[in-house]
Rosetta silent file (secondary structure, phi, psi, omega in degrees, C-alpha in Angstrom):
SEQUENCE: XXXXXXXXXXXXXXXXXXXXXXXXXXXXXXXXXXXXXXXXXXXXXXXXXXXXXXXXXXXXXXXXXXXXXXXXXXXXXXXXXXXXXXXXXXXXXXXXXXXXXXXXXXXXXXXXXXXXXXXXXXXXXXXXXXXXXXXXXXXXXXXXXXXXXXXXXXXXXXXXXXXXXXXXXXXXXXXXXXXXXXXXXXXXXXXXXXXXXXXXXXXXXXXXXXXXXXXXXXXXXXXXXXXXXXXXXXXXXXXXXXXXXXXXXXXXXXXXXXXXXXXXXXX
SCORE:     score description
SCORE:     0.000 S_00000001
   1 L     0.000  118.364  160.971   -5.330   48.191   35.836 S_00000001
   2 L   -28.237  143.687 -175.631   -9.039   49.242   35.781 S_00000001
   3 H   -73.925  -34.933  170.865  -11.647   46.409   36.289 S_00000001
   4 H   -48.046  -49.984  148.908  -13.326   47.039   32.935 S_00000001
   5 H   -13.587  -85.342  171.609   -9.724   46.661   31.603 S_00000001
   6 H   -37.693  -43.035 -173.911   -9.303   43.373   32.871 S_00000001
   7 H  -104.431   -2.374  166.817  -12.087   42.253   31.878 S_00000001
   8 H   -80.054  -41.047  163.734  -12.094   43.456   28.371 S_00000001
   9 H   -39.742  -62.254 -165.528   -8.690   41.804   28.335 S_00000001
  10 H   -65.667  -23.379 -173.038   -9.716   38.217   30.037 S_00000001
  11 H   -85.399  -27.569  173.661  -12.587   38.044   27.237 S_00000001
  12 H   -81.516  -18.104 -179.019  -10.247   38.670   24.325 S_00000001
  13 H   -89.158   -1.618  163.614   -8.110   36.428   25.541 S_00000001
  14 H  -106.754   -9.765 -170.229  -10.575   33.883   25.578 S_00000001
  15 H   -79.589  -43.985 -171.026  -12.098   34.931   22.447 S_00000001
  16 H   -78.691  -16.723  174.327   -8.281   34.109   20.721 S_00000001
  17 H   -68.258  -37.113 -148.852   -8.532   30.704   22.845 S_00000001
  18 H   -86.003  -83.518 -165.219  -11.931   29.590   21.686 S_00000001
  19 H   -22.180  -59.715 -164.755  -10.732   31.004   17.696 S_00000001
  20 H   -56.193  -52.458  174.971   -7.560   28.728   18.246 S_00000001
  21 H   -89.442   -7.103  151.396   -9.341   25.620   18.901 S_00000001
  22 H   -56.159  -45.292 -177.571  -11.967   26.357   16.278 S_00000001
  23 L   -92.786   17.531  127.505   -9.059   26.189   13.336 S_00000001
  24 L   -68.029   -7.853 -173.002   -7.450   23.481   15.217 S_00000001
  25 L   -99.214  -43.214  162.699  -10.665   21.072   14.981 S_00000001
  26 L   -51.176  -42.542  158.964  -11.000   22.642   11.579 S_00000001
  27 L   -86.910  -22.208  159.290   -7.983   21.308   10.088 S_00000001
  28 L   -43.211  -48.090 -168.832   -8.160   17.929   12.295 S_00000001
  29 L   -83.560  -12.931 -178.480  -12.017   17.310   10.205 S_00000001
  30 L   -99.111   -7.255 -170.948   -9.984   18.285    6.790 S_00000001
  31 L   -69.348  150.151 -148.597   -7.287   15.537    7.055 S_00000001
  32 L   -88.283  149.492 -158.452   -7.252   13.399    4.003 S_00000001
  33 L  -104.319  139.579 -168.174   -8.872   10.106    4.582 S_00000001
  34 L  -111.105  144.098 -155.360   -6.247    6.927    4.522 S_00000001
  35 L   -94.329  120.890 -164.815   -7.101    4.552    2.041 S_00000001
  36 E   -95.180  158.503  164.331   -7.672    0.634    3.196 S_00000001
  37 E  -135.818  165.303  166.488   -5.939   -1.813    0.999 S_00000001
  38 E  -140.503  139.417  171.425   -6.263   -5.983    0.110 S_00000001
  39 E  -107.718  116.094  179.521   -3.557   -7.792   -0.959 S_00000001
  40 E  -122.434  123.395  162.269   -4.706  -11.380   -2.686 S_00000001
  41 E  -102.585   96.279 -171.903   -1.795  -13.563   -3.317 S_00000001
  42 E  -109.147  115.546 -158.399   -2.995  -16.456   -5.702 S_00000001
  43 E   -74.859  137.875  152.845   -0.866  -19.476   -5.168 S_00000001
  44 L  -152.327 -175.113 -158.873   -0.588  -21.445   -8.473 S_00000001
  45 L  -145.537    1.298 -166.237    1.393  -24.252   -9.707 S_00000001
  46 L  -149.458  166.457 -124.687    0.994  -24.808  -13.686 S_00000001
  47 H  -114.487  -35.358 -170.663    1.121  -22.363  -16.863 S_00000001
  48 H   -88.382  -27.939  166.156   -3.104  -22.768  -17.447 S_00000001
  49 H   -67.229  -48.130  146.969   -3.983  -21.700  -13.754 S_00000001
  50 H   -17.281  -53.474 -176.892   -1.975  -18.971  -14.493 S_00000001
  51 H   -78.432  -28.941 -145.941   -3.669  -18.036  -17.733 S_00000001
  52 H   -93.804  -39.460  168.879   -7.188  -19.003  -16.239 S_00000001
  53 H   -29.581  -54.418  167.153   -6.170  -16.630  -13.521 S_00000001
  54 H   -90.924   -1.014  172.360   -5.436  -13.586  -15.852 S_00000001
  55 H   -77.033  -76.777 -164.103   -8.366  -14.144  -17.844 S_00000001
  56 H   -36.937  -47.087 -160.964  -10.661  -13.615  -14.626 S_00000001
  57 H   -68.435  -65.456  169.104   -8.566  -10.954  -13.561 S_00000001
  58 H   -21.266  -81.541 -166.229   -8.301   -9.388  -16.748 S_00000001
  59 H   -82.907  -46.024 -147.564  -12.082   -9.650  -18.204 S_00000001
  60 H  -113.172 -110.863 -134.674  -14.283  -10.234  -14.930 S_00000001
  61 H   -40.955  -63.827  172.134  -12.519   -8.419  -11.647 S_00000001
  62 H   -44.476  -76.009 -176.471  -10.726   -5.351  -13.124 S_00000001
  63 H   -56.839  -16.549 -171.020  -14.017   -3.870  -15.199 S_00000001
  64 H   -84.057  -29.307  174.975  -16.051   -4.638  -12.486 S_00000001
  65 H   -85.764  -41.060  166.071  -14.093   -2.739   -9.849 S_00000001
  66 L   -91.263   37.028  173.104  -14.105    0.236  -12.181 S_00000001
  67 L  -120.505  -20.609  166.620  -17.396    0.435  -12.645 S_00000001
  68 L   -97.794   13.823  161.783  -17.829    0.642   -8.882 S_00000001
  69 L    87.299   15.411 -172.581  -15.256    3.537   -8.698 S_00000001
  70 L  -113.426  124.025 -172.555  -12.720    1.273   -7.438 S_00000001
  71 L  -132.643  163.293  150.987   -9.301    2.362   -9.789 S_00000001
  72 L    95.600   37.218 -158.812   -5.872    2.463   -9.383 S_00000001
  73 L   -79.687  156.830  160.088   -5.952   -1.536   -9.209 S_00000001
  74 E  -102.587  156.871  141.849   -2.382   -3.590   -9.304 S_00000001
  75 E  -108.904  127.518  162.350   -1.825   -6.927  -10.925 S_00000001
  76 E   -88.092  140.545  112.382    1.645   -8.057  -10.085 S_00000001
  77 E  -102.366  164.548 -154.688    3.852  -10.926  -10.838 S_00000001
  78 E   -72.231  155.033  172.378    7.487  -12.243   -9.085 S_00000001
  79 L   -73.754  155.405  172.367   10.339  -11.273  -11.761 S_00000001
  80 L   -50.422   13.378  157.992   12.035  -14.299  -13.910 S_00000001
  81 L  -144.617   55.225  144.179   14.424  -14.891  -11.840 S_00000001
  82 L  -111.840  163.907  176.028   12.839  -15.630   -8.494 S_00000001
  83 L   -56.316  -38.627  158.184   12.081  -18.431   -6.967 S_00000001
  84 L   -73.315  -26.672  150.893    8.253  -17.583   -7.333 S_00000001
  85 L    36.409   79.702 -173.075    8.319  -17.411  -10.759 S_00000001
  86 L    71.105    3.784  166.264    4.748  -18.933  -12.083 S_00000001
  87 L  -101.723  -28.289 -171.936    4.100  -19.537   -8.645 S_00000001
  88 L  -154.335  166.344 -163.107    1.994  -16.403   -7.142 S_00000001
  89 E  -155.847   96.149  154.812   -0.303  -13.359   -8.784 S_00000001
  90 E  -102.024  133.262  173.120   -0.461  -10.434   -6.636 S_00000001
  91 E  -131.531  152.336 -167.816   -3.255   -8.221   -7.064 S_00000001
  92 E  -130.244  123.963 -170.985   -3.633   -4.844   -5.099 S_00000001
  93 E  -117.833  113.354 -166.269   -7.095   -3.457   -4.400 S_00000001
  94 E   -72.875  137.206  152.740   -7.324    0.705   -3.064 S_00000001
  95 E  -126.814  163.624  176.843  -10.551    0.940   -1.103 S_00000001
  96 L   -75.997  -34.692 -143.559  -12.129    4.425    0.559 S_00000001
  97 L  -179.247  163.796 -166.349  -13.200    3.097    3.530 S_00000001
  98 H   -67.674  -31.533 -168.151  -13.316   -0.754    5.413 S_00000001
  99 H   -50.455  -39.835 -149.620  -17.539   -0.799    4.411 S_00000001
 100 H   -62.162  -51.047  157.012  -16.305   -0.210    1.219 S_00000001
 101 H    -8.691  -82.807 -173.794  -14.169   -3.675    1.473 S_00000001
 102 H   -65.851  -10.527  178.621  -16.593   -5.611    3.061 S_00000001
 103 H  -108.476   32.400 -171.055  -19.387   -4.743    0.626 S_00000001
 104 H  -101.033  -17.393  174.773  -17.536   -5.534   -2.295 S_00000001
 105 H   -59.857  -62.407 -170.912  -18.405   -9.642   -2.318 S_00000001
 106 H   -77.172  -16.741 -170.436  -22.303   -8.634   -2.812 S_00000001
 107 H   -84.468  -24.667  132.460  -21.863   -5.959   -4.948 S_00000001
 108 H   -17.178  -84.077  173.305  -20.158   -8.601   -7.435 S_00000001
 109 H   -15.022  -51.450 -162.529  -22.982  -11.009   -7.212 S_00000001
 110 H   -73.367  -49.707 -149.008  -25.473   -8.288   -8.506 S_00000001
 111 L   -81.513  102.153  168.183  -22.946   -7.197  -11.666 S_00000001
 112 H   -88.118   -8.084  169.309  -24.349   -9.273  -14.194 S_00000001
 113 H   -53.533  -73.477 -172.604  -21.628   -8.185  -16.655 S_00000001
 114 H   -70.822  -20.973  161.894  -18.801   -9.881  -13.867 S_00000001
 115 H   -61.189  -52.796  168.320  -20.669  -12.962  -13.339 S_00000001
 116 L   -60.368 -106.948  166.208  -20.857  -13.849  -17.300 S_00000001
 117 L    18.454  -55.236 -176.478  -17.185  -12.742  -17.674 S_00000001
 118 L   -85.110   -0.292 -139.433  -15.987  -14.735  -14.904 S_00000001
 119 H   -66.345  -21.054 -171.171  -17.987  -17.718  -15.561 S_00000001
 120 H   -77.204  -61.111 -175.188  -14.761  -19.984  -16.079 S_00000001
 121 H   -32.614  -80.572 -171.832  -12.828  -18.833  -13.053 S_00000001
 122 H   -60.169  -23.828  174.622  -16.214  -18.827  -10.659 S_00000001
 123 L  -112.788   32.251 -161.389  -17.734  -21.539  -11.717 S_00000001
 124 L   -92.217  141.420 -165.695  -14.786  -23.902  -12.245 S_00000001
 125 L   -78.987  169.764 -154.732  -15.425  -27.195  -10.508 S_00000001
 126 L   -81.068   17.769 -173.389  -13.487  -28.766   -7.518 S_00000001
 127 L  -140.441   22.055 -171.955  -11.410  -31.040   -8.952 S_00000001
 128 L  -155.588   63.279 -177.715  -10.423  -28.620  -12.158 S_00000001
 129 L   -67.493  120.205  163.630   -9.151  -25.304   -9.751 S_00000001
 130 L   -94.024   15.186  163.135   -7.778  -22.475  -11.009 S_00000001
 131 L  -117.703 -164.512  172.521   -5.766  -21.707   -8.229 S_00000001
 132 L  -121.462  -10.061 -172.837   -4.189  -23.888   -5.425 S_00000001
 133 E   157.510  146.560 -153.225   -5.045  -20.938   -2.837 S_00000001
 134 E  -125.990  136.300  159.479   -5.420  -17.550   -2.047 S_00000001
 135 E  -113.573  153.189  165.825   -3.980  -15.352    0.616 S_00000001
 136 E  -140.722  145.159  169.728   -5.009  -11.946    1.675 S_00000001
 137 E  -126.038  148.211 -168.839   -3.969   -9.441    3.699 S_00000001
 138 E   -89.529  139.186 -178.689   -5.653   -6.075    5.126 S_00000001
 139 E  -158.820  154.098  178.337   -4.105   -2.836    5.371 S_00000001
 140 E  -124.492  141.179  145.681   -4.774    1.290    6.113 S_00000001
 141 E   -48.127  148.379 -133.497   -2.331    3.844    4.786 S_00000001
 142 E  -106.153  123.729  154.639    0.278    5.250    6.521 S_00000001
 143 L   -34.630  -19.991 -167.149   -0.988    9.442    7.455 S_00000001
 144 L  -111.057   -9.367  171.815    1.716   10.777    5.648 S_00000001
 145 E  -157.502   81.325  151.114    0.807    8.813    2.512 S_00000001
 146 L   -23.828  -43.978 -163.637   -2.674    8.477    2.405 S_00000001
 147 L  -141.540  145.927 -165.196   -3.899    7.650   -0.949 S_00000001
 148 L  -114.298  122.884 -177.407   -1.900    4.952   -3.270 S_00000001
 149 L   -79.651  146.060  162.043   -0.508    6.779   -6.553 S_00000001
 150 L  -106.173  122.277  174.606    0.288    5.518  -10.272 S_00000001
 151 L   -81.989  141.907  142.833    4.490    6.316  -10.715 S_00000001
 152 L   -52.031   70.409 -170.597    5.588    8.141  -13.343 S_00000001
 153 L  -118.262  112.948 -168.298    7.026    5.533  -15.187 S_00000001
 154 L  -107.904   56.176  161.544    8.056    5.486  -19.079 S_00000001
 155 L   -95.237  162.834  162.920    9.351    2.145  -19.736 S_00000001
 156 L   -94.449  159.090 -147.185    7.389   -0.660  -21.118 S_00000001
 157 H   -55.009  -69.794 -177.010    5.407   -3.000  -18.329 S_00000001
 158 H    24.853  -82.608 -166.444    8.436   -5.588  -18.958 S_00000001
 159 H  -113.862   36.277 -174.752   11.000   -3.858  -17.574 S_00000001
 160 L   -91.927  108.309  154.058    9.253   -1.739  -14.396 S_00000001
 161 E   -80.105  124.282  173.058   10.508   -3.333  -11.218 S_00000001
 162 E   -82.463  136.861  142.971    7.594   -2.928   -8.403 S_00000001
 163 E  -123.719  103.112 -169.513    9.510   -3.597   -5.359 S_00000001
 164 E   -73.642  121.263  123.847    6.965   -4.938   -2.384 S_00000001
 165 E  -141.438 -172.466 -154.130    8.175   -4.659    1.097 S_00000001
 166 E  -124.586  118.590 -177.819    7.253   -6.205    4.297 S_00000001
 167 E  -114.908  111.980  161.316    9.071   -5.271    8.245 S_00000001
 168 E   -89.968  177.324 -164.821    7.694   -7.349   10.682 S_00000001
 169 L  -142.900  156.720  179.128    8.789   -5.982   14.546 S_00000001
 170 L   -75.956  -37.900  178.626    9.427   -8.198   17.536 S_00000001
 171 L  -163.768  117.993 -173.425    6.672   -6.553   19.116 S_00000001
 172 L    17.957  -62.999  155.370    3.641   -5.011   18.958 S_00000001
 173 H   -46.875  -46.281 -176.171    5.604   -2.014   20.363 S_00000001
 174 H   -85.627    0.345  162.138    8.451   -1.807   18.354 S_00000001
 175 H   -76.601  -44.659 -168.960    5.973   -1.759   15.318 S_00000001
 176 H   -84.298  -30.561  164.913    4.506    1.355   15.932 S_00000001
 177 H   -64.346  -26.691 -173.521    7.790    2.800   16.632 S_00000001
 178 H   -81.217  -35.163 -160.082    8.924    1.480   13.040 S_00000001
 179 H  -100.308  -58.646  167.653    5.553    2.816   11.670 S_00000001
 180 H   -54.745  -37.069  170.240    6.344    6.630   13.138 S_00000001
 181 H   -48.325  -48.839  174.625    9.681    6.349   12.112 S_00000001
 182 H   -51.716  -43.827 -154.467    7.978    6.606    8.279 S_00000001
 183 H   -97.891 -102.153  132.798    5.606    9.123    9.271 S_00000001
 184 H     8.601  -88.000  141.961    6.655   11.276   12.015 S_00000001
 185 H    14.781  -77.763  167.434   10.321    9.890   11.459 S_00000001
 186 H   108.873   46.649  166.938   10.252   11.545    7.924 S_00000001
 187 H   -78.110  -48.314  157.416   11.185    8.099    5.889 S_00000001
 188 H   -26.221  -55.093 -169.730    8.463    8.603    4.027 S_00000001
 189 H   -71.853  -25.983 -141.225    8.994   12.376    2.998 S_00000001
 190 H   -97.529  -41.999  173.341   12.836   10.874    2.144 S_00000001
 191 H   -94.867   13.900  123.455   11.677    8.446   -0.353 S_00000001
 192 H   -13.230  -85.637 -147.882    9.493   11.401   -1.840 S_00000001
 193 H   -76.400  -40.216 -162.929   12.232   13.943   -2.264 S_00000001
 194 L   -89.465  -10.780  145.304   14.329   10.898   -3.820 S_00000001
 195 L   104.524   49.638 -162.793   11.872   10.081   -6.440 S_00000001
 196 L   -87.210  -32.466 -157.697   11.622    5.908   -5.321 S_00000001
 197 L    88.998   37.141 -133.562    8.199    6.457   -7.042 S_00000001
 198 L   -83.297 -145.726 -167.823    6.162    5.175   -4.150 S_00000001
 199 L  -175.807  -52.359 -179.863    2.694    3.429   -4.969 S_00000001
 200 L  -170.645  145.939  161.926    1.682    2.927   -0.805 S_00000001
 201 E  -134.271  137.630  173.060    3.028    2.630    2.753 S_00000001
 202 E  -138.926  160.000  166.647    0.854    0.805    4.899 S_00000001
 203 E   -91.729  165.164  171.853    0.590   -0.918    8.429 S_00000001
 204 E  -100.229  141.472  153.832   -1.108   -4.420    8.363 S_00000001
 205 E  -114.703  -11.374  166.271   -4.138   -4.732   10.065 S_00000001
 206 E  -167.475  128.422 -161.681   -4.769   -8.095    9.471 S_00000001
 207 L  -161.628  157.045  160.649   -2.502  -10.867    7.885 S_00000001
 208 L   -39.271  -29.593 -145.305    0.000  -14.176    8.576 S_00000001
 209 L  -124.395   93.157 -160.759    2.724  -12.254    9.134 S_00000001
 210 L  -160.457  159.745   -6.701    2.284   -9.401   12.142 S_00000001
 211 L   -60.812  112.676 -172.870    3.039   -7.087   13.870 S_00000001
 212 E  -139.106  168.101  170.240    4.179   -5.652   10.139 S_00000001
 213 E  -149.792  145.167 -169.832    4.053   -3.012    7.682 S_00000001
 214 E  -132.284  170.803 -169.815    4.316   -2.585    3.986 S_00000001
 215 E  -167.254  161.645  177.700    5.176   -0.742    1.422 S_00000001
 216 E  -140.932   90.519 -165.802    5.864   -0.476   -2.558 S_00000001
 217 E   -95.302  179.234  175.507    8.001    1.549   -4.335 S_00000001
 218 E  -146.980  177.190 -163.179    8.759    0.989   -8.484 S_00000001
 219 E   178.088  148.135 -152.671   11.142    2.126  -11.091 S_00000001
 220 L   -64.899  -11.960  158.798   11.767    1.903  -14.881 S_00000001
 221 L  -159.400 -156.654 -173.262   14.044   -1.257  -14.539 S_00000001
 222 H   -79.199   -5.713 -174.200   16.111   -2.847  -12.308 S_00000001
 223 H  -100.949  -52.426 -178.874   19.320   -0.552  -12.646 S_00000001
 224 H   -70.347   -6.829  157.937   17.541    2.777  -11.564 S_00000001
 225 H   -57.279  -69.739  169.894   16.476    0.501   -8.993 S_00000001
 226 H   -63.477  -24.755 -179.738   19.974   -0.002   -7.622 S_00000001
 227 H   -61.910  -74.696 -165.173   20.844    3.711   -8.858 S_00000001
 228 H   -61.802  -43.480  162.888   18.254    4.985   -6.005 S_00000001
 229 H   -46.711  -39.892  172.332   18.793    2.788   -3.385 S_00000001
 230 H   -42.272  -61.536 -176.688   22.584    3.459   -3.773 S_00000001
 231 H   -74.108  -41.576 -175.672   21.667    7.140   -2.882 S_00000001
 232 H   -42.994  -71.178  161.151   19.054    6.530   -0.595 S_00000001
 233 H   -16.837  -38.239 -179.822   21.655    4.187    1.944 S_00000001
 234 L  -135.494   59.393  133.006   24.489    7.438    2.430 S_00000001
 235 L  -104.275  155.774 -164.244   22.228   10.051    2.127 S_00000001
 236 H   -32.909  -51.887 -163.025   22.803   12.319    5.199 S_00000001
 237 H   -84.585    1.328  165.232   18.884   12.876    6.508 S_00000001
 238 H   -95.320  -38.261  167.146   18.819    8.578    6.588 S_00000001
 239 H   -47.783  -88.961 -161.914   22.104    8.271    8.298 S_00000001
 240 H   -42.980  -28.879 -172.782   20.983   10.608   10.943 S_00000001
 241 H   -67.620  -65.551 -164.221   17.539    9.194   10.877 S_00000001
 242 H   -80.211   -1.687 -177.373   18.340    5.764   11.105 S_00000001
 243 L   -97.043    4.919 -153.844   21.518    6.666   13.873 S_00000001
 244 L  -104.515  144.428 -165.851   19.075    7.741   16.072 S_00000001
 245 H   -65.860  -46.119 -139.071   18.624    5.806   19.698 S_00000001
 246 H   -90.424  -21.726 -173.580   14.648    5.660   19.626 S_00000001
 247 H   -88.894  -21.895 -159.829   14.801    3.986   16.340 S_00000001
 248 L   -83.532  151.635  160.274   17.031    1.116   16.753 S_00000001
 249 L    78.266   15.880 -166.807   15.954   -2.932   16.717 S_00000001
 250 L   -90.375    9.753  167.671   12.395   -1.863   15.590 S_00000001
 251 L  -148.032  124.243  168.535   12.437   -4.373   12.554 S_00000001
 252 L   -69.350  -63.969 -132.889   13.050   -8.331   13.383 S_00000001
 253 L  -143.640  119.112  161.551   12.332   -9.583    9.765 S_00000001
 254 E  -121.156  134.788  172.338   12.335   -7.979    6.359 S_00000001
 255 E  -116.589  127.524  169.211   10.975   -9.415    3.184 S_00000001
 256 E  -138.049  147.174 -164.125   11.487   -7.717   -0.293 S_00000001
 257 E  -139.103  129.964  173.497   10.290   -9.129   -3.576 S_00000001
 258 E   -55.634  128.517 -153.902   10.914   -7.832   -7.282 S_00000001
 259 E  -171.782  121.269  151.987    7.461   -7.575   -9.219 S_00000001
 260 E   -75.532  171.605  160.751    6.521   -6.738  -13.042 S_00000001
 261 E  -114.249  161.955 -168.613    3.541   -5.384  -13.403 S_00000001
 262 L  -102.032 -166.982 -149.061    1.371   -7.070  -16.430 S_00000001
 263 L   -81.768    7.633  140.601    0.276   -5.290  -19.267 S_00000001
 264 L   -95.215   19.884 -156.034   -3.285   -5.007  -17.471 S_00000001
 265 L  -104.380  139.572 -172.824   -2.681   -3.710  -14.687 S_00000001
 266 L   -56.962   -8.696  176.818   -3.442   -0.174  -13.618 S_00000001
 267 L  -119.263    0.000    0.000   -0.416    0.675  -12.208 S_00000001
């Protein structure tokens, strides 16, 4: 081969190298941005903390978060026949970014709208609470489900089961493996294609309960609940999924809890 040859060659061939890792960087900088979450669990123990609770939530928190572009909020509560019952108020807050999180306390303060609104809830005095105590936990989206969705759901708020759950791992390790199995794995794309209706999958980043991950799917009552799951359990691509050696012992401890949503809540 001629040297000019060669060297027309070695330059195109670096020319398709360079081109390759330009649209490889290029779609790396386009990937969808994963979505932080908070979880507030508000412990309560009587029918008026409860009430004083959904007022705040209701009147004060909710308009205030959509006026700062924060949407897609949940209010939860446990179904009538758990054990939490009138006992806990989950509310679930999407954020773009962690800043966005942490700068959400002062930007409250300023919103003279949510301060008036709020006034029983914030300014209620220490020996007339309206909670008994709040938990929260921190979370990022899963890569393969980025952004937290409103299900298609045409029931009334009632009879929508939310079903929240939580896989702790033995160890740090065996967490991460449990967190590719959704992503990577393709558990995720499975309860897609199967129509669970998912709302978020997330890892915890910071919470009681760790190494863990969570997730929420919902459905128009409790029978298409058991209807999906039914299918989910022997279909084929879970069997194989879940038969697989790299996969096994990677969840210790599962929690799953049954959740209306109330008639404010966005989702």
């Amino acid at each position: 081969m001629k040297k000019n040859s060669v060297s027309f060659l070695a330059k195109s061939l670096g020319l398709v190298f360079l081109f390759t890792v330009m649209v490889f960087f290029q779609s790396f900088g386009k990937a969808p941005k994963r979505e932080f979450y908070e979880i507030k669990i508000y412990h309560i123990s009587t029918k008026v903390q409860q009430e004083r609770v959904d007022k705040y939530l209701q009147q004060a928190l909710l308009p205030a978060l959509h006026k700062a572009g924060i949407t897609k909020v949940g209010v939860f509560k446990p179904v009538e026949t758990d054990t939490a019952f009138g006992k806990l108020i989950y509310l679930l807050i999407p954020f773009k970014s962690a800043e966005q999180h942490l700068q959400l306390p002062q930007l409250l303060l300023n919103d003279s709208e949510y301060m008036s609104a709020g006034t029983d809830y914030l300014d209620a005095a220490f020996d007339n609470k309206p909670y008994n105590r709040i938990e929260s936990i921190f979370l990022q989206a899963f890569p393969k489900f980025p952004d937290s969705r409103i299900p298609n759901l045409t029931t009334p708020h009632a009879e929508r089961i939310y079903e929240l759950r939580s896989y702790e791992s033995a160890t740090e390790k065996l967490h991460l493996n449990k967190v590719q199995m959704f992503n990577d794995g393709g558990e995720v794309n499975l309860f897609e294609r199967l129509e669970f209706n998912p709302v978020f999958f997330a890892q915890v980043i910071s919470g009681s309960h760790m190494p863990n991950l969570m997730y929420m799917t919902s459905f128009n009552n409790k029978a298409a609940r058991e209807a999906h799951w039914d299918v989910f359990k022997t279909h084929p691509d879970w069997k194989k999924m879940s038969g697989l050696k790299e996969y096994q012992q990677n969840v210790s401890h599962s929690d799953i809890l049954f959740l209306h949503p109330t008639d404010y809540s966005d989702l």
